[in-house]
PDB file of C-alpha atoms in Angstrom:
ATOM      1  CA  UNK A   1     102.582 123.141   4.934  1.00 48.00           C
ATOM      2  CA  UNK A   2     104.188 125.902   6.447  1.00 49.00           C
ATOM      3  CA  UNK A   3     101.870 126.036   9.951  1.00 49.00           C
ATOM      4  CA  UNK A   4     102.250 122.483  10.383  1.00 48.00           C
ATOM      5  CA  UNK A   5     106.076 122.879  10.113  1.00 44.00           C
ATOM      6  CA  UNK A   6     105.211 126.052  12.631  1.00 38.00           C
ATOM      7  CA  UNK A   7     103.248 123.722  15.731  1.00 40.00           C
ATOM      8  CA  UNK A   8     105.206 120.848  15.299  1.00 39.00           C
ATOM      9  CA  UNK A   9     108.463 123.837  16.534  1.00 37.00           C
ATOM     10  CA  UNK A  10     106.096 125.144  18.964  1.00 39.00           C
ATOM     11  CA  UNK A  11     105.556 122.211  20.338  1.00 38.00           C
ATOM     12  CA  UNK A  12     108.505 120.375  20.541  1.00 39.00           C
ATOM     13  CA  UNK A  13     109.986 123.807  22.191  1.00 38.00           C
ATOM     14  CA  UNK A  14     106.825 123.392  24.782  1.00 41.00           C
ATOM     15  CA  UNK A  15     108.191 119.537  25.024  1.00 42.00           C
ATOM     16  CA  UNK A  16     111.805 120.356  25.409  1.00 43.00           C
ATOM     17  CA  UNK A  17     110.998 123.303  27.985  1.00 45.00           C
ATOM     18  CA  UNK A  18     108.488 120.960  30.269  1.00 48.00           C
ATOM     19  CA  UNK A  19     111.941 118.001  30.310  1.00 52.00           C
ATOM     20  CA  UNK A  20     113.942 120.756  31.375  1.00 70.00           C
ATOM     21  CA  UNK A  21     112.906 122.708  34.736  1.00 93.00           C
ATOM     22  CA  UNK A  22     114.887 122.724  37.184  1.00 97.00           C
ATOM     23  CA  UNK A  23     114.066 122.392  41.287  1.00 98.00           C
ATOM     24  CA  UNK A  24     113.514 125.480  41.620  1.00 98.00           C
ATOM     25  CA  UNK A  25     110.420 125.032  39.388  1.00 98.00           C
ATOM     26  CA  UNK A  26     109.051 121.829  40.812  1.00 98.00           C
ATOM     27  CA  UNK A  27     109.144 123.016  44.347  1.00 97.00           C
ATOM     28  CA  UNK A  28     107.610 126.020  43.681  1.00 97.00           C
ATOM     29  CA  UNK A  29     104.919 123.881  41.065  1.00 97.00           C
ATOM     30  CA  UNK A  30     104.258 121.301  44.246  1.00 96.00           C
ATOM     31  CA  UNK A  31     104.105 124.194  47.052  1.00 95.00           C
ATOM     32  CA  UNK A  32     101.598 126.477  45.184  1.00 95.00           C
ATOM     33  CA  UNK A  33      99.257 123.623  44.017  1.00 95.00           C
ATOM     34  CA  UNK A  34      99.058 122.620  48.004  1.00 92.00           C
ATOM     35  CA  UNK A  35      98.789 126.234  48.899  1.00 91.00           C
ATOM     36  CA  UNK A  36      95.865 125.841  46.375  1.00 93.00           C
ATOM     37  CA  UNK A  37      94.209 122.511  47.590  1.00 89.00           C
ATOM     38  CA  UNK A  38      95.557 120.320  44.634  1.00 93.00           C
ATOM     39  CA  UNK A  39      96.494 117.266  45.984  1.00 92.00           C
ATOM     40  CA  UNK A  40      97.847 115.893  42.878  1.00 94.00           C
ATOM     41  CA  UNK A  41      99.296 118.613  42.273  1.00 95.00           C
ATOM     42  CA  UNK A  42     101.661 118.443  44.991  1.00 95.00           C
ATOM     43  CA  UNK A  43     101.762 114.534  44.457  1.00 95.00           C
ATOM     44  CA  UNK A  44     103.550 115.001  41.332  1.00 96.00           C
ATOM     45  CA  UNK A  45     106.720 116.424  42.966  1.00 96.00           C
ATOM     46  CA  UNK A  46     107.279 113.219  44.167  1.00 96.00           C
ATOM     47  CA  UNK A  47     109.089 109.843  42.774  1.00 97.00           C
ATOM     48  CA  UNK A  48     106.505 107.120  42.394  1.00 93.00           C
ATOM     49  CA  UNK A  49     108.175 104.986  45.754  1.00 92.00           C
ATOM     50  CA  UNK A  50     107.394 108.188  48.041  1.00 95.00           C
ATOM     51  CA  UNK A  51     103.923 109.157  46.117  1.00 95.00           C
ATOM     52  CA  UNK A  52     101.793 106.169  47.979  1.00 92.00           C
ATOM     53  CA  UNK A  53     103.296 107.108  51.298  1.00 91.00           C
ATOM     54  CA  UNK A  54     102.296 110.857  50.929  1.00 92.00           C
ATOM     55  CA  UNK A  55      99.399 110.676  50.243  1.00 91.00           C
ATOM     56  CA  UNK A  56      98.970 108.552  53.481  1.00 90.00           C
ATOM     57  CA  UNK A  57     100.247 110.853  55.706  1.00 88.00           C
ATOM     58  CA  UNK A  58      97.977 113.215  54.170  1.00 88.00           C
ATOM     59  CA  UNK A  59      95.534 111.663  54.882  1.00 86.00           C
ATOM     60  CA  UNK A  60      96.068 110.373  58.290  1.00 86.00           C
ATOM     61  CA  UNK A  61      97.010 113.904  59.671  1.00 82.00           C
ATOM     62  CA  UNK A  62      93.689 115.186  58.144  1.00 81.00           C
ATOM     63  CA  UNK A  63      91.389 112.722  59.857  1.00 83.00           C
ATOM     64  CA  UNK A  64      93.435 112.533  63.525  1.00 82.00           C
ATOM     65  CA  UNK A  65      94.312 116.012  63.254  1.00 77.00           C
ATOM     66  CA  UNK A  66      98.292 115.515  63.360  1.00 73.00           C
ATOM     67  CA  UNK A  67      98.844 118.884  61.753  1.00 68.00           C
ATOM     68  CA  UNK A  68     103.568 118.671  62.627  1.00 66.00           C
ATOM     69  CA  UNK A  69     102.677 114.916  61.099  1.00 66.00           C
ATOM     70  CA  UNK A  70     101.453 117.122  57.644  1.00 73.00           C
ATOM     71  CA  UNK A  71     103.665 116.477  54.622  1.00 82.00           C
ATOM     72  CA  UNK A  72     102.303 120.334  53.221  1.00 80.00           C
ATOM     73  CA  UNK A  73     103.752 121.764  56.940  1.00 78.00           C
ATOM     74  CA  UNK A  74     106.184 120.030  56.321  1.00 81.00           C
ATOM     75  CA  UNK A  75     107.364 120.643  52.760  1.00 86.00           C
ATOM     76  CA  UNK A  76     105.662 124.017  51.958  1.00 88.00           C
ATOM     77  CA  UNK A  77     107.896 126.835  52.377  1.00 91.00           C
ATOM     78  CA  UNK A  78     107.396 130.598  51.221  1.00 91.00           C
ATOM     79  CA  UNK A  79     110.393 131.338  49.134  1.00 94.00           C
ATOM     80  CA  UNK A  80     113.665 129.755  47.362  1.00 96.00           C
ATOM     81  CA  UNK A  81     116.727 130.941  49.305  1.00 96.00           C
ATOM     82  CA  UNK A  82     119.004 129.026  47.328  1.00 97.00           C
ATOM     83  CA  UNK A  83     119.807 125.865  45.697  1.00 97.00           C
ATOM     84  CA  UNK A  84     123.387 123.768  44.660  1.00 97.00           C
ATOM     85  CA  UNK A  85     122.920 120.846  42.447  1.00 97.00           C
ATOM     86  CA  UNK A  86     125.743 118.018  42.422  1.00 96.00           C
ATOM     87  CA  UNK A  87     127.809 117.705  40.554  1.00 96.00           C
ATOM     88  CA  UNK A  88     126.682 114.327  38.653  1.00 94.00           C
ATOM     89  CA  UNK A  89     123.861 116.999  38.847  1.00 94.00           C
ATOM     90  CA  UNK A  90     121.375 114.350  39.584  1.00 96.00           C
ATOM     91  CA  UNK A  91     121.069 116.099  43.469  1.00 97.00           C
ATOM     92  CA  UNK A  92     119.533 119.458  44.430  1.00 98.00           C
ATOM     93  CA  UNK A  93     119.327 120.769  47.872  1.00 97.00           C
ATOM     94  CA  UNK A  94     117.168 124.315  48.155  1.00 98.00           C
ATOM     95  CA  UNK A  95     117.156 126.016  51.079  1.00 96.00           C
ATOM     96  CA  UNK A  96     113.774 127.159  52.140  1.00 96.00           C
ATOM     97  CA  UNK A  97     112.063 129.660  53.763  1.00 95.00           C
ATOM     98  CA  UNK A  98     108.963 130.954  55.427  1.00 90.00           C
ATOM     99  CA  UNK A  99     108.254 133.206  57.840  1.00 88.00           C
ATOM    100  CA  UNK A 100     112.569 133.295  58.971  1.00 85.00           C
ATOM    101  CA  UNK A 101     112.190 129.269  59.310  1.00 90.00           C
ATOM    102  CA  UNK A 102     114.495 127.281  57.334  1.00 94.00           C
ATOM    103  CA  UNK A 103     115.348 124.175  55.852  1.00 94.00           C
ATOM    104  CA  UNK A 104     116.653 121.862  53.542  1.00 97.00           C
ATOM    105  CA  UNK A 105     115.365 119.953  51.201  1.00 96.00           C
ATOM    106  CA  UNK A 106     116.634 117.361  49.233  1.00 97.00           C
ATOM    107  CA  UNK A 107     115.634 117.130  45.161  1.00 98.00           C
ATOM    108  CA  UNK A 108     116.417 113.674  43.363  1.00 98.00           C
ATOM    109  CA  UNK A 109     116.174 113.038  39.509  1.00 97.00           C
ATOM    110  CA  UNK A 110     114.170 110.356  38.508  1.00 94.00           C
ATOM    111  CA  UNK A 111     113.169 109.994  34.130  1.00 93.00           C
ATOM    112  CA  UNK A 112     114.456 113.149  34.110  1.00 94.00           C
ATOM    113  CA  UNK A 113     112.477 114.834  36.538  1.00 97.00           C
ATOM    114  CA  UNK A 114     113.443 116.459  39.335  1.00 98.00           C
ATOM    115  CA  UNK A 115     111.367 114.883  42.455  1.00 98.00           C
ATOM    116  CA  UNK A 116     111.644 114.618  46.522  1.00 97.00           C
ATOM    117  CA  UNK A 117     112.542 111.249  47.554  1.00 97.00           C
ATOM    118  CA  UNK A 118     110.811 110.689  51.075  1.00 95.00           C
ATOM    119  CA  UNK A 119     113.332 108.180  52.138  1.00 96.00           C
ATOM    120  CA  UNK A 120     116.356 109.696  50.583  1.00 97.00           C
ATOM    121  CA  UNK A 121     115.313 113.051  52.189  1.00 96.00           C
ATOM    122  CA  UNK A 122     114.539 111.999  55.595  1.00 95.00           C
ATOM    123  CA  UNK A 123     118.190 110.186  55.280  1.00 97.00           C
ATOM    124  CA  UNK A 124     119.203 113.551  54.423  1.00 97.00           C
ATOM    125  CA  UNK A 125     117.523 115.114  57.407  1.00 95.00           C
ATOM    126  CA  UNK A 126     119.514 112.874  59.289  1.00 96.00           C
ATOM    127  CA  UNK A 127     122.634 114.322  58.419  1.00 96.00           C
ATOM    128  CA  UNK A 128     124.714 117.487  59.830  1.00 95.00           C
ATOM    129  CA  UNK A 129     124.285 119.293  55.777  1.00 94.00           C
ATOM    130  CA  UNK A 130     120.522 118.329  56.024  1.00 94.00           C
ATOM    131  CA  UNK A 131     120.180 120.033  59.754  1.00 91.00           C
ATOM    132  CA  UNK A 132     122.430 122.996  58.809  1.00 87.00           C
ATOM    133  CA  UNK A 133     120.072 125.461  57.732  1.00 81.00           C
ATOM    134  CA  UNK A 134     123.413 128.169  56.907  1.00 64.00           C
TER     135      UNK A 134
END
């Protein structure tokens, strides 16, 4: 009986920890997956509406050798230097870096999980804030 309670408590704590993953952890998981060639793991970092689009872009860039259009090249960086979250707590901006190159990545909450929405990210990159890396 006691073991059952301990096991149930451990599972509950694991579930809470998995649900409370911040934008930095989600981004690092997806970039690690990309570096390991785990396409599905990488795609988990996107909203439901963006996932199919990103998968198609990956396939096209690989088929035609369009490296600069590959989502791996556009979104995978070595380090997260800073994370800022808006007041509502539903959007976060990650300042990421690789070999001196910096970029800002916008992440949003979807069903309690941090994800990249390609439409919102593209719109963000068109703003002054999205272009700035300071």
